[in-house]
Short mmCIF file of C-alpha atoms in Angstrom, two decimals:
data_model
loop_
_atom_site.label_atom_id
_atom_site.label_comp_id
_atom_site.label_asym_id
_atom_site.label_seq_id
_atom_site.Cartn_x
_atom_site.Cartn_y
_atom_site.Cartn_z
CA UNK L 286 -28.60 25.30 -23.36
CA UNK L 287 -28.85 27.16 -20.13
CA UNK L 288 -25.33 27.44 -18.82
CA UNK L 289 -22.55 29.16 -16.75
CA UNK L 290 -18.88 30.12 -18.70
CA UNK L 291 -15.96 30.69 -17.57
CA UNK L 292 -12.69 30.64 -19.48
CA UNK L 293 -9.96 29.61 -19.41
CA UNK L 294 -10.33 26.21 -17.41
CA UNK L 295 -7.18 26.49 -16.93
CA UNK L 296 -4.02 29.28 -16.12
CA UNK L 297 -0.64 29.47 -15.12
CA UNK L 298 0.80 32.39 -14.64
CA UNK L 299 3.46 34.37 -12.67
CA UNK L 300 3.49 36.43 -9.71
CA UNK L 301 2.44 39.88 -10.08
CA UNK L 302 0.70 39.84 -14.34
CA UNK L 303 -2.48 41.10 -14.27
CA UNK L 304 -5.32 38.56 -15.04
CA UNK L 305 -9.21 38.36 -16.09
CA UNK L 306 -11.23 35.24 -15.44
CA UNK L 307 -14.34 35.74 -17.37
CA UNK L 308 -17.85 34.45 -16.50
CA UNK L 309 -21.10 34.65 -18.73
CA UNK L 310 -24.13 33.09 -18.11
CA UNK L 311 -26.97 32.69 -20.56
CA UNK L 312 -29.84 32.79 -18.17
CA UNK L 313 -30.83 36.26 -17.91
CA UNK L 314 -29.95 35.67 -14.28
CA UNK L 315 -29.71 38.76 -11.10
CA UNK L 316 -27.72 37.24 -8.88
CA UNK L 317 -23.48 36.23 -9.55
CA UNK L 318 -21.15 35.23 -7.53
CA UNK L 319 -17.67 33.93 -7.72
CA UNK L 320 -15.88 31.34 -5.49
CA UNK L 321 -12.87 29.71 -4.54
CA UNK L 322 -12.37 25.60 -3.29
CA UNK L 323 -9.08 24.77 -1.47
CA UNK L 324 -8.61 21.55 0.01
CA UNK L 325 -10.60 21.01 3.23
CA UNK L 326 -11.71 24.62 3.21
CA UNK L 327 -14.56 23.76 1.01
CA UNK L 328 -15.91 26.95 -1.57
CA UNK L 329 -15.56 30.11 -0.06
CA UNK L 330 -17.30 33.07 -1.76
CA UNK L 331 -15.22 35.98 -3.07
CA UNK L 332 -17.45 38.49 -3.88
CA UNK L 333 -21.06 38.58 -5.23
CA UNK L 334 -23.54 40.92 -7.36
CA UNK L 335 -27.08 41.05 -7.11
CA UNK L 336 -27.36 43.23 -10.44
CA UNK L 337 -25.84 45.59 -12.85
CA UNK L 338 -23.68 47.76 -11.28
CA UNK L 339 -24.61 46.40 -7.60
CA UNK L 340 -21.47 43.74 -6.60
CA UNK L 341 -20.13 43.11 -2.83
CA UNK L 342 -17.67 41.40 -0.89
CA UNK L 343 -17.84 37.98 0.20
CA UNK L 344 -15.98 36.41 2.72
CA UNK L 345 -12.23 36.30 0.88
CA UNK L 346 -12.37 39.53 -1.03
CA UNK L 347 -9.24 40.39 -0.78
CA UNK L 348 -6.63 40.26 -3.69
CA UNK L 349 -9.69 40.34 -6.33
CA UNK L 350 -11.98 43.04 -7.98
CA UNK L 351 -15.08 41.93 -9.87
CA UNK L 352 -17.50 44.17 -11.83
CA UNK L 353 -20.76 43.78 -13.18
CA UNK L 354 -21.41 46.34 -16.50
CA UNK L 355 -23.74 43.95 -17.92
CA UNK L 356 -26.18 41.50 -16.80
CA UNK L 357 -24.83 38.44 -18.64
CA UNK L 358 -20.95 39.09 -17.55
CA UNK L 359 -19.44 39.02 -14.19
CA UNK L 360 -15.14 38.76 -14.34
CA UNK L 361 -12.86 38.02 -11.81
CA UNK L 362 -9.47 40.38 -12.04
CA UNK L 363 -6.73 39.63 -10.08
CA UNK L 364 -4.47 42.66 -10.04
CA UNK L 365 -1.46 41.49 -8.81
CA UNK L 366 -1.59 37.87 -8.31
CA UNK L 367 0.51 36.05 -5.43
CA UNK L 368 0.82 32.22 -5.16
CA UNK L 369 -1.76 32.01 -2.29
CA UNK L 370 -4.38 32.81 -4.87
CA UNK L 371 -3.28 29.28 -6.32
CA UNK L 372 -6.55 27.80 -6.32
CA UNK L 373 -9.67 26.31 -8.18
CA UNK L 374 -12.56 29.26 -8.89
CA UNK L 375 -16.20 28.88 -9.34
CA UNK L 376 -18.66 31.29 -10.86
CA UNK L 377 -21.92 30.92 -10.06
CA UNK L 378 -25.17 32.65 -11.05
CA UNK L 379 -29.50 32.16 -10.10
CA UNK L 380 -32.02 33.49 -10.78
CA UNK L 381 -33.14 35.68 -7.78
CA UNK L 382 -31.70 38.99 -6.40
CA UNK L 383 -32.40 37.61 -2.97
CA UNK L 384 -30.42 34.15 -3.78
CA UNK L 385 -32.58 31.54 -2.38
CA UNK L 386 -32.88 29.88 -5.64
CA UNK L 387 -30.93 27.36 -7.50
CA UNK L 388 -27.43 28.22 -8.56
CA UNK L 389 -25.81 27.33 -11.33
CA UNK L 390 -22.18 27.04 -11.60
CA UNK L 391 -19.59 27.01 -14.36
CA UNK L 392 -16.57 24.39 -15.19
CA UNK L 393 -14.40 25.54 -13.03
CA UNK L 394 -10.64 27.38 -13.76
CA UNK L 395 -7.72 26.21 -12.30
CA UNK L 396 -5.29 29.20 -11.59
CA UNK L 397 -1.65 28.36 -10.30
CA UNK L 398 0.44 30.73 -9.58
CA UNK L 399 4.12 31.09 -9.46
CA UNK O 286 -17.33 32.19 14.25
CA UNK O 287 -19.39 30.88 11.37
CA UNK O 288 -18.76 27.54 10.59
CA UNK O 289 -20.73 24.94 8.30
CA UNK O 290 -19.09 21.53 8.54
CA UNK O 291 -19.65 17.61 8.01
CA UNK O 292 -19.04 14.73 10.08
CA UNK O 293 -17.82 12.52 7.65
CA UNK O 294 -15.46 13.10 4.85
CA UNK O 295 -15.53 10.17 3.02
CA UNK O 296 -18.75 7.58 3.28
CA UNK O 297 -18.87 4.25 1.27
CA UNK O 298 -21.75 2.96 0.60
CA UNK O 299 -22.76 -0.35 -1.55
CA UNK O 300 -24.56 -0.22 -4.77
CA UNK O 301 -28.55 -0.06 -3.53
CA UNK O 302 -28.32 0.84 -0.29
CA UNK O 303 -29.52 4.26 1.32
CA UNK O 304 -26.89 6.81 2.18
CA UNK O 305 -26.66 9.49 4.98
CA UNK O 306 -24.76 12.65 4.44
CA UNK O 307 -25.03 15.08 7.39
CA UNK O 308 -23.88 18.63 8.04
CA UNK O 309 -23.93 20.83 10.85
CA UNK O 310 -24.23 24.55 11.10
CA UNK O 311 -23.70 26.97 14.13
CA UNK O 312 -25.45 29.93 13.20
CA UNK O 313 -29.24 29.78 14.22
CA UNK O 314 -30.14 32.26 12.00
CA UNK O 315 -29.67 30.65 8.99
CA UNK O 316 -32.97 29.92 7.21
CA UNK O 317 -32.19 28.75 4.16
CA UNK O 318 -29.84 25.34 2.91
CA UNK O 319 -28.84 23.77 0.23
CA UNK O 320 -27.30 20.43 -1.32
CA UNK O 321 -24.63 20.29 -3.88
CA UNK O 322 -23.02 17.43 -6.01
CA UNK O 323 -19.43 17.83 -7.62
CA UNK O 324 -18.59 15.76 -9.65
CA UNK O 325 -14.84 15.09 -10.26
CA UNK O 326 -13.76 18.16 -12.58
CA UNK O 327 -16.99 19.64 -13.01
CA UNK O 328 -18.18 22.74 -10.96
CA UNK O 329 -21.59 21.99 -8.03
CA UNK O 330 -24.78 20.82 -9.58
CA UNK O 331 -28.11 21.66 -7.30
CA UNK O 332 -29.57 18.73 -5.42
CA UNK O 333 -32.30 20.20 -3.73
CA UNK O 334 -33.22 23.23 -0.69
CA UNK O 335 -34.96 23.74 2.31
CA UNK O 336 -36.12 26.66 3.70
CA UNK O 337 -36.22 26.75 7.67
CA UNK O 338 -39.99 26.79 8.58
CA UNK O 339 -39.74 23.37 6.82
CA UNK O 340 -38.57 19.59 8.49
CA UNK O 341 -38.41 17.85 5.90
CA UNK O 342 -38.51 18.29 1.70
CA UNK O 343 -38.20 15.39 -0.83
CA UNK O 344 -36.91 15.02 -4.16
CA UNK O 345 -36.56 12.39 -6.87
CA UNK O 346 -34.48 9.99 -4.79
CA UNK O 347 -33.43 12.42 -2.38
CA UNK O 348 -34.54 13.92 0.92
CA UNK O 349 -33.46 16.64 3.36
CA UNK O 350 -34.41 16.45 6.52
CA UNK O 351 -33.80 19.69 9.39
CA UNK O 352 -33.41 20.01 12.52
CA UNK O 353 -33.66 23.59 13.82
CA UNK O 354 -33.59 22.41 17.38
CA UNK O 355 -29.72 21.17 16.97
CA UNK O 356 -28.83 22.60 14.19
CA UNK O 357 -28.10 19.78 11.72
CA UNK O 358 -29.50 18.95 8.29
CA UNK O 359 -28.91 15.29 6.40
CA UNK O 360 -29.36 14.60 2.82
CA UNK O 361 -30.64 10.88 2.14
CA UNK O 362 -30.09 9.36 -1.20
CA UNK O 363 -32.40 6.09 -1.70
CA UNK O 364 -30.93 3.32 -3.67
CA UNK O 365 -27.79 4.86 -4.17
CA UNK O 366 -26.17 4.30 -7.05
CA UNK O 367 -22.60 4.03 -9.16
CA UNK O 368 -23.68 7.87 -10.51
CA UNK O 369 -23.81 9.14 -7.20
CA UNK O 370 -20.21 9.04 -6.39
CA UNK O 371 -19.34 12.60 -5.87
CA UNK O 372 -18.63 14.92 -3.62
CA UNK O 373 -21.45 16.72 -1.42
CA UNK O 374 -21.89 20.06 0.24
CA UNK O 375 -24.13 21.85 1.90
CA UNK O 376 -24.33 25.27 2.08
CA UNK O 377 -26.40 27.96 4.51
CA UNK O 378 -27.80 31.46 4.10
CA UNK O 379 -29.27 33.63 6.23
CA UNK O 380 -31.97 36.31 5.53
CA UNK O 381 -30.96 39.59 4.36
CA UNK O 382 -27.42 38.09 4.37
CA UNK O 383 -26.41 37.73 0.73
CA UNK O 384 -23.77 35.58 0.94
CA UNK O 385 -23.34 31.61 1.45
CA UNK O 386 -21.30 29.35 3.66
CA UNK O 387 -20.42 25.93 2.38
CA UNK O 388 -19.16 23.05 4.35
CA UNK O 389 -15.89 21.45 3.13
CA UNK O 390 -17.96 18.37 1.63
CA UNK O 391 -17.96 14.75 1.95
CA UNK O 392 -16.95 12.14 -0.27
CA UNK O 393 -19.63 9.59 -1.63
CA UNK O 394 -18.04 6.20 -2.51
CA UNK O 395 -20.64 4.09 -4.33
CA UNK O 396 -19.25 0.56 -4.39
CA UNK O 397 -21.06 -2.13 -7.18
#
């Protein structure tokens, strides 16, 4: 089945410990990108990667680091969380390097952050 | 600067009726836009895209309609029904610009 995943669905954690959301997709897909949805901001892209080794910033980069060392994975590392990273991420991957195709998008994890 | 938005954040609608979802963007050179469903606790499905040298595209009980001249796009869902409660966005891109805006979404309420 042809599918975005990202683990954990959910985290709590404290201000300051290091963590790794992972995202894999199964697709053979290009183009990643990771998100975040807060209340009536709607999703608001972190940062994106159009291929190995190729990732950029979105529009709320900062606070996160992403990487891209294989096609398949694309985490989300938050160095030194802080509780306005208290939030609901998305990863999302298509198809295309140039992104005008259908995304897919994983489960969701809910980070909190105290 | 930028801003994709809806009108409406919540529309109810009864079981079997057409609904209207709208969203408005301010930057005219976005070219490319997209529909999204969220279900509660599940991440944005695809509904369906339009590209901007198009008016209008249809899908399987769905249509997006675009107007370039005011910059708003609508998604209409024919016969709407109890499955269709979600949440919807729409989101813009622009050419060469990598990166996508989403509105903050509207809420579908399909009563029976």
């Amino acid at each position: 089945e042809a599918q975005v995943t990202q683990n954990p669905r959910y985290l709590i954690t404290v201000t300051g410990k290091k963590l790794t959301v992972t995202c894999s997709q199964n697709m053979n897909h290009e183009y990643m990108s990771w998100y975040r949805q807060d209340p009536g901001l709607g999703l608001r892209q972190i940062y994106y990667s159009m291929n190995v080794e190729v990732t950029d910033k979105g529009d709320v980069p900062e606070g996160y680091k992403v990487s891209r060392k294989e096609k398949r994975n694309f985490p989300l590392i938050l160095e030194s969380p802080s509780p306005n990273q208290t939030s609901l991420y998305f990863c999302a991957s298509s198809l295309s390097a140039d992104s005008r195709t259908e995304a897919f998008f994983g489960q969701g994890t809910r980070l909190t952050v105290v | 600067g930028e801003s994709v938005g809806l009108h409406l954040p919540t529309l109810s609608v009864q079981e079997g009726d057409n609904s209207i979802i709208n969203c408005a963007y301010s930057n005219s050179a976005s070219d490319y836009f997209i529909w999204y469903k969220q279900e509660s606790g599940k991440g944005p499905q695809f509904i369906i895209d339009i590209r901007s040298n198009m008016d209008k595209r249809q899908g399987q009980r769905v249509t997006v309609l675009l107007n370039k001249t005011v910059k708003h796009l609508s998604l209409q869902i024919a016969a709407t029904q109890p499955g269709d409660s979600a949440v919807y966005f729409c989101a813009e891109n622009r050419i060469n610009f990598n990166k996508f805006y989403f509105g903050s979404g509207t809420k579908l309420n399909v009563k029976p």
